[in-house]
């Protein structure tokens, strides 16, 4: 039985992508070679990389003349230090909205002064701070668009007159925003874009080259831009699967169409969380994430009963992160509406029999 | 038609591994989930990671109490700076045997003084320098065991009374050496171990924690050791395929058995290079690599004729690197003897008709 996969990441990808990726592991486009054994300098892979880059720019509506797409390695965790290496001259401003923001802050402090503008740590990150101003005397402003663990999402980004860096790991390609507001967007592939092992970076070339320090080659955006993301061997298969997923997204009608579907899934989920007397939502309503809905049982005694219902229904990965507990429904682009319905039915079943 | 794949990396892997990997992309071990959509914290993946680590230690005959196996990202290129971050206090000694050594030296210079003990750059790296001594007043000695581009390989490692760091990207798991001679071994997976996107690091824990600098978390071996290579999301699929390949190696009889097969392939190849009057070997005989045989046509006018024969025979990836020209037969663990025979036959066919 195919599972209903609510894993927070790595997570569900489109079934068509699994089919195509599986075939390419045996024989890529009838070449007689596996995608796993071709050179990254081969015509076949250079085309895959270019297509993935072009699709990413297209979905983000970013002009190719100004932005470079990189597929790097190391995940958002590597970007915490890499973005600071490239943009931090003396001081940067950070918004602290969760564990990943806090980790980004920790790394940036190795290279300069960090001004934490606001933090929601006081309430275990269940909301997005709003009353703060981005100063003009910092090298950049850093924020996390969606907080996977806590289920919050920035709906309105603050005015900023400095470069903006955003960790968009868990909601890139899920909703329309003005992506040109950002100077550096980074995202681990393993939510809406592909499997673990590739990291997307969209970088506005004009914000680079302004720091004095010597940057190690592998951490230097300019080095990777100069080689069109082929400075060294890229993670071939993760990039290939990302390309397939970005193609699938285009076939679905792009970010606008998928946003409407994501909204439907999130609305249905939150409606049930709010309606069902056995459950309570974790995040503040106005800051709720459309990607990750976090909720708890009011009565922990129902835990094993509820979880048996989930297992019976073939639901995978609904457990919340240990810092929040309870449940987290991660409803990424590829998750079908039926999977949300299955969880809702389990919640209603529990209510009936409680 | 299945190709004879001589690609220098990413490169051929065992056909059984392609089959198993392809199946796991659809449904991992009958779990109802793709290997691409499972959490890296799931029981299934934690077991895969542990198995890959155990197999690596077993093949390298390294004791678990002393060495930690990490599966990181970024390839050898990231290890150039990462190894220096962790081990360079003031000064390190490097052996310059090729482009990759030179890149390692360049990165290390960002963090301290580099003493280049010897270099074969004077002869376009066609030999391994031998008359040098590893000083005792350096933090470590760094070398490259096999030079993919130039087709040379270190047969005897020099005496060293300091920690030894080795880039073993293109010959790890291909021959028996006393791996306990090394304190840090690193290797991009994409030759003998798996697909692009994972980097193996075997680190002797006792050599860590001796530098004063603050190390960014993602570049800190101790951080990764402390989390058993799960500090952040690892490259799940590349690690899985590496595990399958290490399992396959064990089924083949391990490193000792594969070394005998590799020797047979290399001997046959070099025999023909030396016998055939149309060709000349590039590397000094005593330093020839068993992994990458580099050779050139004596008469460039035969180039298109030879390359037509290769295409007809289904040979892929035999072109040499631009810095050497000519041809390079990369004969990694998974390359069957028949593929070498096919190239030898093409060389003999050319001789007959020249």
XYZ file of C-alpha atoms in Angstrom:
708
model
C 0.000 0.000 0.000
C 1.272 3.462 -0.915
C 1.640 5.553 2.253
C 0.233 9.000 2.964
C 3.555 10.675 3.573
C 3.519 13.734 5.858
C 7.259 13.624 6.509
C 8.696 17.089 7.204
C 11.645 16.568 4.891
C 13.012 14.653 3.102
C 9.406 14.314 2.028
C 6.941 13.255 -0.595
C 7.693 14.095 -4.218
C 5.376 13.569 -7.198
C 4.805 9.909 -8.135
C 5.638 10.703 -11.782
C 9.014 11.974 -10.593
C 9.708 8.706 -8.768
C 8.829 6.776 -11.944
C 11.092 8.842 -14.186
C 13.943 8.891 -11.660
C 13.746 5.130 -11.194
C 13.963 4.587 -14.962
C 16.914 6.993 -15.293
C 18.852 5.013 -12.682
C 18.685 2.084 -15.110
C 18.997 3.943 -18.391
C 18.887 7.709 -18.846
C 16.860 8.744 -21.890
C 17.817 5.559 -23.752
C 21.514 6.466 -23.594
C 22.591 3.032 -22.393
C 23.959 4.692 -19.260
C 22.570 5.224 -15.782
C 22.124 8.807 -14.522
C 24.452 7.643 -11.714
C 27.374 6.856 -14.025
C 27.453 9.773 -16.476
C 30.060 12.501 -16.271
C 28.865 15.830 -14.921
C 30.651 17.338 -17.943
C 28.621 15.220 -20.385
C 26.223 16.969 -22.756
C 23.334 15.104 -21.126
C 24.072 16.412 -17.652
C 25.005 19.944 -18.706
C 21.542 20.133 -20.289
C 19.917 18.825 -17.108
C 21.706 21.441 -14.995
C 20.769 24.269 -17.378
C 17.154 23.145 -17.510
C 16.960 22.984 -13.710
C 18.445 26.479 -13.459
C 16.107 27.912 -16.096
C 13.032 26.330 -14.501
C 13.991 27.665 -11.078
C 14.348 31.202 -12.457
C 11.059 30.851 -14.332
C 9.139 29.679 -11.267
C 10.648 32.442 -9.142
C 10.084 35.037 -11.916
C 13.669 36.237 -11.543
C 15.585 37.795 -14.469
C 18.546 35.726 -15.681
C 20.638 38.855 -16.204
C 20.503 39.695 -12.495
C 20.228 36.361 -10.703
C 22.322 33.206 -10.832
C 20.915 29.843 -9.788
C 23.353 27.503 -8.048
C 22.846 23.896 -7.042
C 25.279 23.398 -4.180
C 25.732 20.870 -1.399
C 25.493 20.968 2.380
C 21.906 22.096 2.837
C 20.702 25.257 4.537
C 23.161 24.517 7.354
C 26.065 25.218 5.001
C 24.305 28.345 3.732
C 24.175 29.759 7.268
C 27.944 30.249 7.178
C 28.299 30.632 3.401
C 25.901 33.579 3.152
C 27.741 35.302 6.008
C 31.135 34.614 4.391
C 29.946 36.377 1.243
C 27.933 39.278 2.612
C 29.030 40.061 6.177
C 31.537 42.892 6.313
C 30.968 43.999 9.923
C 27.331 43.677 10.985
C 24.098 41.982 9.942
C 20.481 41.952 11.182
C 18.667 38.666 11.842
C 15.081 37.791 12.638
C 14.830 34.885 15.090
C 11.739 32.812 14.302
C 12.839 29.294 15.176
C 15.600 26.721 15.603
C 16.952 27.243 12.095
C 17.078 31.022 12.469
C 18.922 30.523 15.743
C 21.446 28.258 14.039
C 21.950 30.794 11.249
C 22.589 33.455 13.906
C 25.108 31.263 15.695
C 27.164 30.720 12.535
C 27.030 34.362 11.422
C 28.453 35.433 14.780
C 31.721 33.726 13.821
C 32.228 36.370 11.138
C 30.772 39.596 12.513
C 28.317 41.358 14.755
C 24.759 40.067 14.724
C 21.872 42.347 15.584
C 18.842 40.187 16.435
C 15.974 42.515 15.550
C 13.243 40.434 17.141
C 12.633 36.938 18.424
C 9.614 34.773 19.196
C 11.623 32.458 21.403
C 9.653 33.752 24.438
C 6.640 31.717 23.270
C 8.508 28.698 21.887
C 8.423 30.329 18.460
C 4.667 29.999 17.989
C 4.380 33.368 16.242
C 6.211 35.700 13.833
C 7.458 38.953 15.446
C 6.170 41.988 13.617
C 6.986 45.293 15.241
C 10.571 45.792 14.231
C 12.433 47.822 11.669
C 15.285 46.682 9.495
C 18.162 49.097 10.111
C 20.020 50.705 7.233
C 23.503 50.393 8.744
C 23.797 46.611 8.399
C 25.311 44.596 5.573
C 22.172 42.513 5.159
C 18.950 41.319 6.763
C 18.391 37.569 7.226
C 15.102 35.789 7.802
C 13.510 32.345 7.558
C 10.347 32.367 5.461
C 8.776 29.224 6.925
C 9.529 27.530 10.208
C 9.134 23.812 9.607
C 9.340 22.800 13.255
C 6.905 25.353 14.680
C 4.512 25.712 11.746
C 4.777 29.467 11.280
C 5.306 31.394 8.065
C 6.135 35.005 7.279
C 3.194 36.444 5.319
C 4.502 39.999 4.904
C 8.199 40.659 4.633
C 9.393 43.898 6.258
C 10.618 46.893 4.280
C 14.375 46.692 3.879
C 16.886 49.038 2.328
C 19.716 46.536 2.650
C 20.244 43.197 0.878
C 17.848 40.524 2.109
C 18.922 36.902 2.629
C 16.220 34.309 3.134
C 16.245 30.661 4.166
C 13.303 29.403 2.135
C 14.002 25.682 2.619
C 10.490 24.666 3.525
C 8.270 26.875 1.400
C 10.122 27.760 -1.788
C 7.998 27.171 -4.912
C 4.863 26.837 -2.749
C 3.429 30.366 -3.013
C 3.761 33.495 -5.069
C 5.809 36.234 -3.505
C 7.881 38.966 -5.066
C 11.091 36.972 -5.092
C 13.017 39.945 -6.471
C 12.727 41.423 -2.943
C 15.506 39.001 -1.964
C 19.195 39.174 -2.813
C 20.020 35.651 -1.700
C 17.447 32.868 -1.441
C 18.612 29.467 -0.305
C 16.780 26.220 0.209
C 17.667 22.616 0.879
C 16.017 20.678 -1.949
C 14.377 18.093 0.275
C 10.930 19.693 0.708
C 9.312 21.131 -2.412
C 12.129 20.683 -4.883
C 13.784 17.309 -4.756
C 15.598 14.737 -2.656
C 18.194 15.479 0.021
C 21.632 16.324 -1.316
C 21.119 19.475 -3.373
C 20.801 23.043 -2.140
C 19.303 25.727 -4.307
C 20.798 29.206 -4.096
C 19.404 32.123 -6.089
C 21.826 34.992 -5.802
C 21.607 38.531 -7.135
C 25.025 39.013 -8.630
C 25.191 42.721 -7.790
C 25.316 42.040 -4.039
C 28.549 40.028 -4.284
C 32.188 41.091 -4.117
C 31.685 43.660 -1.381
C 33.521 42.054 1.538
C 37.254 42.225 2.186
C 37.868 38.762 3.563
C 39.361 35.910 1.599
C 36.641 33.330 1.057
C 37.438 29.622 0.660
C 36.624 28.669 -2.950
C 33.849 26.245 -2.074
C 32.142 28.881 0.090
C 32.449 31.678 -2.452
C 29.275 32.437 -4.419
C 31.350 34.273 -7.041
C 33.461 31.170 -7.677
C 30.349 29.044 -8.189
C 28.654 31.748 -10.313
C 31.773 32.003 -12.482
C 31.542 28.287 -13.228
C 27.763 28.262 -13.655
C 27.385 25.922 -10.664
C 29.961 23.457 -12.046
C 33.050 24.514 -10.066
C 33.298 20.943 -8.841
C 31.228 17.802 -9.338
C 27.630 18.721 -8.499
C 25.266 16.226 -6.836
C 24.149 14.827 -10.196
C 21.162 12.705 -9.175
C 19.650 15.182 -6.670
C 19.941 17.909 -9.331
C 18.299 15.610 -11.906
C 15.372 14.821 -9.598
C 15.033 18.524 -8.763
C 14.828 19.250 -12.489
C 12.090 16.625 -12.865
C 10.179 18.121 -9.929
C 10.437 21.654 -11.326
C 9.166 20.325 -14.671
C 6.256 18.660 -12.884
C 5.497 21.956 -11.143
C 5.325 23.686 -14.515
C 2.930 21.018 -15.806
C 0.747 21.658 -12.748
C 0.419 25.289 -13.774
C 3.380 26.659 -11.852
C 3.633 28.303 -8.450
C 0.319 30.166 -8.730
C -1.667 26.987 -9.387
C 0.147 24.978 -6.728
C -0.392 27.782 -4.213
C -4.157 27.462 -4.710
C -3.933 23.706 -4.072
C -1.703 24.226 -1.041
C -4.208 26.750 0.338
C -7.046 24.223 -0.028
C -5.077 21.561 1.838
C -4.041 23.949 4.620
C -7.533 25.418 4.968
C -9.097 21.962 5.304
C -6.482 20.907 7.848
C -6.770 24.017 10.024
C -10.563 23.954 9.810
C -10.536 20.503 11.381
C -7.907 21.438 13.986
C -10.086 24.374 15.074
C -13.391 22.517 14.860
C -12.425 19.267 16.520
C -12.728 19.654 20.324
C -9.959 17.080 20.905
C -7.223 19.131 19.215
C -5.577 22.488 19.561
C -3.396 24.340 17.063
C 0.114 25.302 18.132
C 0.921 28.406 16.064
C -0.824 31.787 16.265
C -3.595 31.789 13.662
C -2.374 34.759 11.640
C 1.114 33.237 11.324
C 0.100 29.695 10.458
C 2.162 27.989 7.826
C 0.474 26.574 4.738
C 3.240 23.977 4.590
C 3.432 22.638 8.148
C 0.355 22.543 10.382
C 1.336 21.909 14.005
C -1.283 20.712 16.485
C -1.622 18.842 19.744
C -4.098 16.577 21.443
C -5.714 18.324 24.389
C -5.787 15.024 26.247
C -2.560 13.037 25.941
C -4.433 9.928 27.056
C -5.856 9.670 23.522
C -2.401 9.512 21.992
C -2.121 5.768 21.392
C -5.689 5.525 20.093
C -5.096 8.345 17.619
C -1.797 6.945 16.474
C -3.327 3.515 15.894
C -5.903 5.155 13.655
C -3.124 6.879 11.723
C -1.195 3.639 11.242
C -4.349 1.862 10.061
C -4.938 4.626 7.534
C -1.378 4.328 6.189
C -0.274 7.739 7.463
C 3.502 8.254 7.757
C 5.539 11.022 9.397
C 2.817 12.933 11.247
C 4.691 13.108 14.544
C 5.653 16.591 15.640
C 9.234 17.679 16.262
C 10.374 16.987 19.828
C 10.511 20.729 20.625
C 6.767 21.106 19.977
C 5.434 17.583 20.478
C 2.042 16.513 19.171
C 1.572 16.385 15.425
C 2.765 18.151 12.348
C 1.085 17.752 9.000
C 3.651 18.729 6.374
C 1.650 19.458 3.254
C 4.255 20.103 0.606
C 3.474 20.631 -3.088
C 3.398 16.936 -3.956
C 1.074 15.876 -1.141
C -2.354 15.055 -2.579
C -5.515 16.494 -1.027
C -6.679 12.916 -0.332
C -3.858 12.478 2.170
C -5.111 15.480 4.141
C -8.614 14.027 4.021
C -7.312 10.763 5.438
C -5.829 12.553 8.465
C -8.997 14.603 8.938
C -11.038 11.396 8.871
C -8.775 9.861 11.515
C -9.258 12.958 13.694
C -13.036 12.710 13.266
C -12.978 8.979 13.931
C -11.130 9.666 17.178
C -13.712 12.283 18.135
C -16.581 9.868 17.515
C -15.047 7.149 19.655
C -13.431 9.262 22.350
C 23.139 -1.410 -25.987
C 24.872 -1.135 -22.634
C 27.947 1.071 -22.954
C 31.500 0.309 -21.885
C 31.827 3.201 -19.489
C 35.369 4.527 -18.898
C 34.188 7.840 -17.458
C 36.665 9.263 -14.925
C 33.961 10.101 -12.417
C 31.050 10.077 -11.884
C 31.625 6.628 -13.296
C 30.422 3.101 -13.696
C 28.941 1.350 -10.667
C 27.909 -2.310 -10.444
C 24.822 -3.211 -12.498
C 23.265 -4.914 -9.451
C 23.548 -1.613 -7.621
C 21.698 0.211 -10.404
C 18.933 -2.420 -10.231
C 18.527 -2.176 -6.468
C 18.744 1.620 -6.453
C 16.157 1.886 -9.208
C 13.754 -0.305 -7.254
C 14.308 1.674 -4.036
C 13.362 4.894 -5.827
C 9.930 3.332 -6.360
C 9.585 1.417 -3.106
C 12.311 0.916 -0.509
C 12.316 -2.624 0.888
C 8.539 -2.939 0.429
C 7.918 -0.036 2.787
C 5.455 1.686 0.464
C 7.813 4.669 0.393
C 10.531 5.787 -2.003
C 14.097 6.117 -0.676
C 13.745 9.735 -1.868
C 10.843 10.561 0.456
C 11.828 8.974 3.767
C 13.035 11.019 6.695
C 16.746 10.842 7.428
C 15.690 10.238 11.039
C 13.593 7.203 10.092
C 14.651 3.786 11.366
C 15.149 2.659 7.765
C 17.636 5.382 6.956
C 19.468 5.299 10.279
C 20.132 1.618 9.568
C 21.369 2.429 6.056
C 23.773 5.048 7.405
C 25.095 2.709 10.102
C 25.546 -0.112 7.623
C 27.425 2.151 5.209
C 29.688 3.336 8.042
C 30.354 -0.200 9.291
C 31.110 -1.501 5.798
C 33.518 1.367 5.142
C 35.403 0.639 8.379
C 35.451 -3.070 7.570
C 36.835 -2.571 4.056
C 39.475 -0.152 5.345
C 40.265 -2.430 8.307
C 40.029 0.525 10.681
C 39.009 0.091 14.336
C 35.676 1.678 15.245
C 37.033 2.839 18.587
C 39.599 5.056 16.900
C 38.054 6.111 13.604
C 34.746 7.759 12.752
C 33.220 7.441 9.296
C 31.359 10.510 8.053
C 29.285 10.889 4.911
C 29.425 14.598 4.155
C 28.708 16.813 1.165
C 30.788 19.022 -1.104
C 33.270 16.508 -2.484
C 37.037 16.547 -2.075
C 36.956 20.257 -2.937
C 35.196 20.974 0.347
C 37.631 18.705 2.189
C 40.577 20.797 0.952
C 39.469 23.632 3.221
C 37.710 21.491 5.842
C 40.779 19.385 6.644
C 42.855 22.560 7.007
C 40.205 24.168 9.240
C 40.411 21.186 11.589
C 44.125 20.398 11.594
C 46.119 23.482 10.581
C 47.404 25.406 13.565
C 50.310 27.211 11.865
C 52.002 25.103 9.196
C 51.389 22.005 7.086
C 53.370 20.003 4.515
C 51.867 19.131 1.128
C 52.965 16.897 -1.723
C 52.061 18.365 -5.115
C 51.252 15.561 -7.543
C 48.546 17.088 -9.723
C 45.725 19.579 -10.205
C 43.842 18.373 -7.165
C 46.894 18.577 -4.890
C 47.466 22.101 -6.188
C 43.880 23.045 -5.346
C 44.245 21.574 -1.860
C 47.410 23.660 -1.374
C 45.655 26.817 -2.540
C 42.838 26.412 -0.007
C 45.150 25.467 2.884
C 47.151 28.678 2.339
C 44.078 30.636 3.471
C 44.565 29.239 6.965
C 48.303 28.882 7.473
C 51.734 28.337 6.034
C 52.084 25.613 3.436
C 55.389 23.847 2.891
C 55.298 22.128 -0.504
C 57.742 19.271 0.046
C 58.010 18.249 -3.599
C 56.179 18.714 -6.871
C 56.059 16.965 -10.233
C 54.629 19.992 -11.967
C 57.902 20.366 -13.912
C 56.894 17.378 -16.070
C 53.153 18.034 -16.229
C 52.698 15.740 -13.228
C 53.646 12.543 -15.068
C 55.466 11.096 -12.050
C 55.335 10.894 -8.252
C 58.174 12.766 -6.492
C 60.101 10.488 -4.140
C 63.168 12.046 -2.586
C 61.648 14.157 0.124
C 61.207 13.916 3.855
C 58.140 14.753 5.860
C 59.252 17.284 8.500
C 58.312 16.851 12.129
C 57.514 20.517 12.811
C 54.296 20.639 10.779
C 50.723 20.088 11.911
C 50.100 17.457 9.245
C 51.231 16.029 5.917
C 48.785 16.036 2.989
C 48.962 13.916 -0.144
C 46.774 12.659 -3.007
C 46.947 8.884 -3.367
C 45.861 8.709 -7.018
C 45.938 11.446 -9.634
C 42.903 10.880 -11.846
C 43.890 13.397 -14.498
C 47.522 12.330 -14.947
C 47.217 8.620 -14.231
C 49.772 8.389 -11.446
C 49.431 6.692 -8.078
C 51.494 6.696 -4.908
C 52.756 3.136 -4.337
C 54.780 3.776 -1.181
C 53.740 6.409 1.269
C 56.614 8.248 2.990
C 57.436 7.845 6.667
C 55.650 10.488 8.669
C 55.720 11.366 12.354
C 52.876 13.830 12.008
C 49.205 13.232 11.191
C 48.684 12.258 7.550
C 45.737 13.547 5.515
C 45.012 11.864 2.201
C 42.708 12.678 -0.697
C 41.831 9.168 -1.813
C 38.945 10.144 -4.099
C 39.960 8.046 -7.067
C 41.418 4.911 -5.551
C 39.785 4.280 -2.195
C 38.553 0.678 -1.821
C 40.597 -0.362 -4.879
C 43.743 -1.753 -3.210
C 44.971 -2.916 0.132
C 47.109 -0.441 2.006
C 47.637 0.062 5.698
C 44.854 2.598 6.078
C 45.733 3.107 9.741
C 48.768 5.065 8.474
C 46.330 7.905 7.785
C 44.617 10.217 10.262
C 42.152 11.683 7.811
C 41.115 9.962 4.582
C 38.624 11.714 2.359
C 37.075 10.738 -0.932
C 34.299 11.960 -3.161
C 32.003 8.970 -3.588
C 31.761 9.216 -7.354
C 34.522 6.783 -8.337
C 34.663 3.501 -6.446
C 31.995 4.103 -3.845
C 28.810 5.573 -5.220
C 27.199 8.408 -7.153
C 28.148 12.081 -6.921
C 26.805 13.862 -3.852
C 28.393 12.059 -0.918
C 31.893 12.458 0.469
C 33.431 9.827 2.684
C 35.653 10.998 5.518
C 37.430 8.545 7.808
C 38.861 10.501 10.698
C 41.005 9.352 13.593
C 39.315 11.022 16.513
C 42.547 11.554 18.455
C 43.872 14.064 15.900
C 40.955 16.471 16.405
C 40.474 19.352 18.828
C 44.061 20.616 18.601
C 43.583 23.939 16.826
C 42.620 27.244 18.440
C 40.422 28.709 15.757
C 36.633 28.706 15.860
C 35.409 26.347 13.165
C 32.044 26.852 11.441
C 29.791 23.964 12.536
C 29.406 22.454 9.085
C 33.193 22.418 8.618
C 33.949 20.945 12.029
C 34.763 17.225 12.066
C 34.048 17.105 15.793
C 30.520 18.435 15.271
C 29.816 15.779 12.637
C 31.457 13.040 14.739
C 29.359 14.081 17.737
C 26.195 13.548 15.702
C 27.415 10.355 14.008
C 27.266 12.040 10.592
C 23.680 13.231 11.148
C 24.313 16.825 12.228
C 22.084 17.933 9.384
C 20.206 16.121 6.620
C 22.713 13.852 4.895
C 22.537 13.167 1.143
C 20.179 10.218 1.652
C 20.198 8.637 -1.808
C 23.960 8.977 -2.457
C 24.598 7.402 0.966
C 22.154 4.589 0.175
C 23.826 3.822 -3.164
C 27.241 3.956 -1.473
C 25.989 1.412 1.059
C 24.813 -0.845 -1.786
C 28.189 -0.517 -3.523
C 30.111 -1.313 -0.334
C 27.861 -4.364 0.133
C 28.603 -5.421 -3.451
C 32.324 -5.027 -2.752
C 32.007 -7.350 0.204
C 30.209 -9.926 -1.946
C 33.093 -9.688 -4.424
C 35.506 -10.740 -1.684
C 36.410 -7.282 -0.430
C 39.304 -4.977 -1.244
C 41.866 -7.783 -1.591
C 39.845 -9.621 -4.240
C 38.942 -6.469 -6.148
C 42.593 -5.383 -6.102
C 43.529 -8.586 -7.939
C 40.862 -7.884 -10.572
C 41.959 -4.260 -10.883
C 45.553 -5.406 -11.354
C 44.507 -7.733 -14.186
C 42.655 -4.933 -15.954
C 45.502 -2.454 -15.541
C 48.156 -4.992 -16.582
C 46.258 -5.860 -19.761
C 45.746 -2.193 -20.603
C 49.353 -1.132 -20.023
C 50.638 -4.200 -21.868
C 48.768 -3.072 -24.976
C 49.809 0.582 -24.562
C 53.453 -0.503 -24.426
C 53.175 -3.131 -27.171
C 51.134 -1.214 -29.717
C 53.473 0.945 -31.824
C 50.746 3.553 -32.412
C 50.422 4.519 -28.741
C 52.573 5.879 -25.955
C 51.887 5.923 -22.223
C 51.811 9.290 -20.449
C 52.858 8.481 -16.866
C 56.241 7.155 -15.721
C 55.983 3.371 -15.594
C 56.790 2.929 -11.919
C 54.130 5.473 -10.925
C 51.346 4.255 -13.195
C 47.885 4.222 -11.688
C 45.882 1.010 -11.660
C 42.750 3.134 -11.802
C 43.428 5.599 -14.632
C 45.666 4.653 -17.563
C 46.661 7.733 -19.576
C 47.999 7.324 -23.102
C 48.326 9.186 -26.369
C 48.398 8.432 -30.066
C 51.869 8.995 -31.502
C 50.269 10.236 -34.708
C 47.351 12.613 -34.144
C 46.218 11.971 -37.738
C 44.776 8.655 -36.544
C 42.542 10.356 -33.992
C 39.248 10.328 -35.869
C 39.775 6.761 -37.082
C 40.467 5.530 -33.541
C 37.557 7.407 -32.086
C 35.185 5.984 -34.705
C 36.295 2.504 -33.673
C 35.591 3.363 -30.034
C 32.117 4.673 -30.823
C 31.341 1.550 -32.880
C 32.420 -0.615 -29.957
C 30.151 1.278 -27.541
C 33.004 2.834 -25.551
C 32.108 5.900 -23.486
C 34.296 8.417 -21.674
C 37.765 7.431 -22.902
C 38.848 10.968 -23.771
C 41.724 12.284 -21.694
C 41.507 15.401 -19.569
C 42.350 18.566 -21.508
C 45.584 19.048 -19.539
C 46.978 15.736 -20.807
C 45.051 15.152 -24.023
C 44.851 11.741 -25.649
C 43.033 9.005 -23.780
C 42.365 7.909 -20.260
C 40.996 4.498 -19.400
C 39.437 4.786 -15.960
C 39.182 1.236 -14.699
C 37.335 1.548 -11.407
C 36.167 -1.413 -9.330
C 32.902 -1.898 -11.214
C 34.402 -1.871 -14.704
C 34.344 -5.408 -16.126
C 37.438 -6.920 -17.727
C 35.482 -7.243 -20.989
C 35.344 -3.465 -21.288
C 39.148 -3.296 -21.176
C 39.307 -6.021 -23.804
C 36.992 -4.005 -26.052
C 39.351 -1.011 -25.929
C 42.388 -3.225 -26.505
C 40.658 -4.715 -29.538
C 39.951 -1.238 -30.911
C 43.631 -0.338 -30.453
C 44.644 -3.523 -32.281
C 42.089 -2.916 -35.010
C 43.563 0.547 -35.524
C 47.061 -0.927 -35.753
C 45.953 -3.467 -38.388
C 44.360 -0.811 -40.558
C 46.709 2.070 -39.996
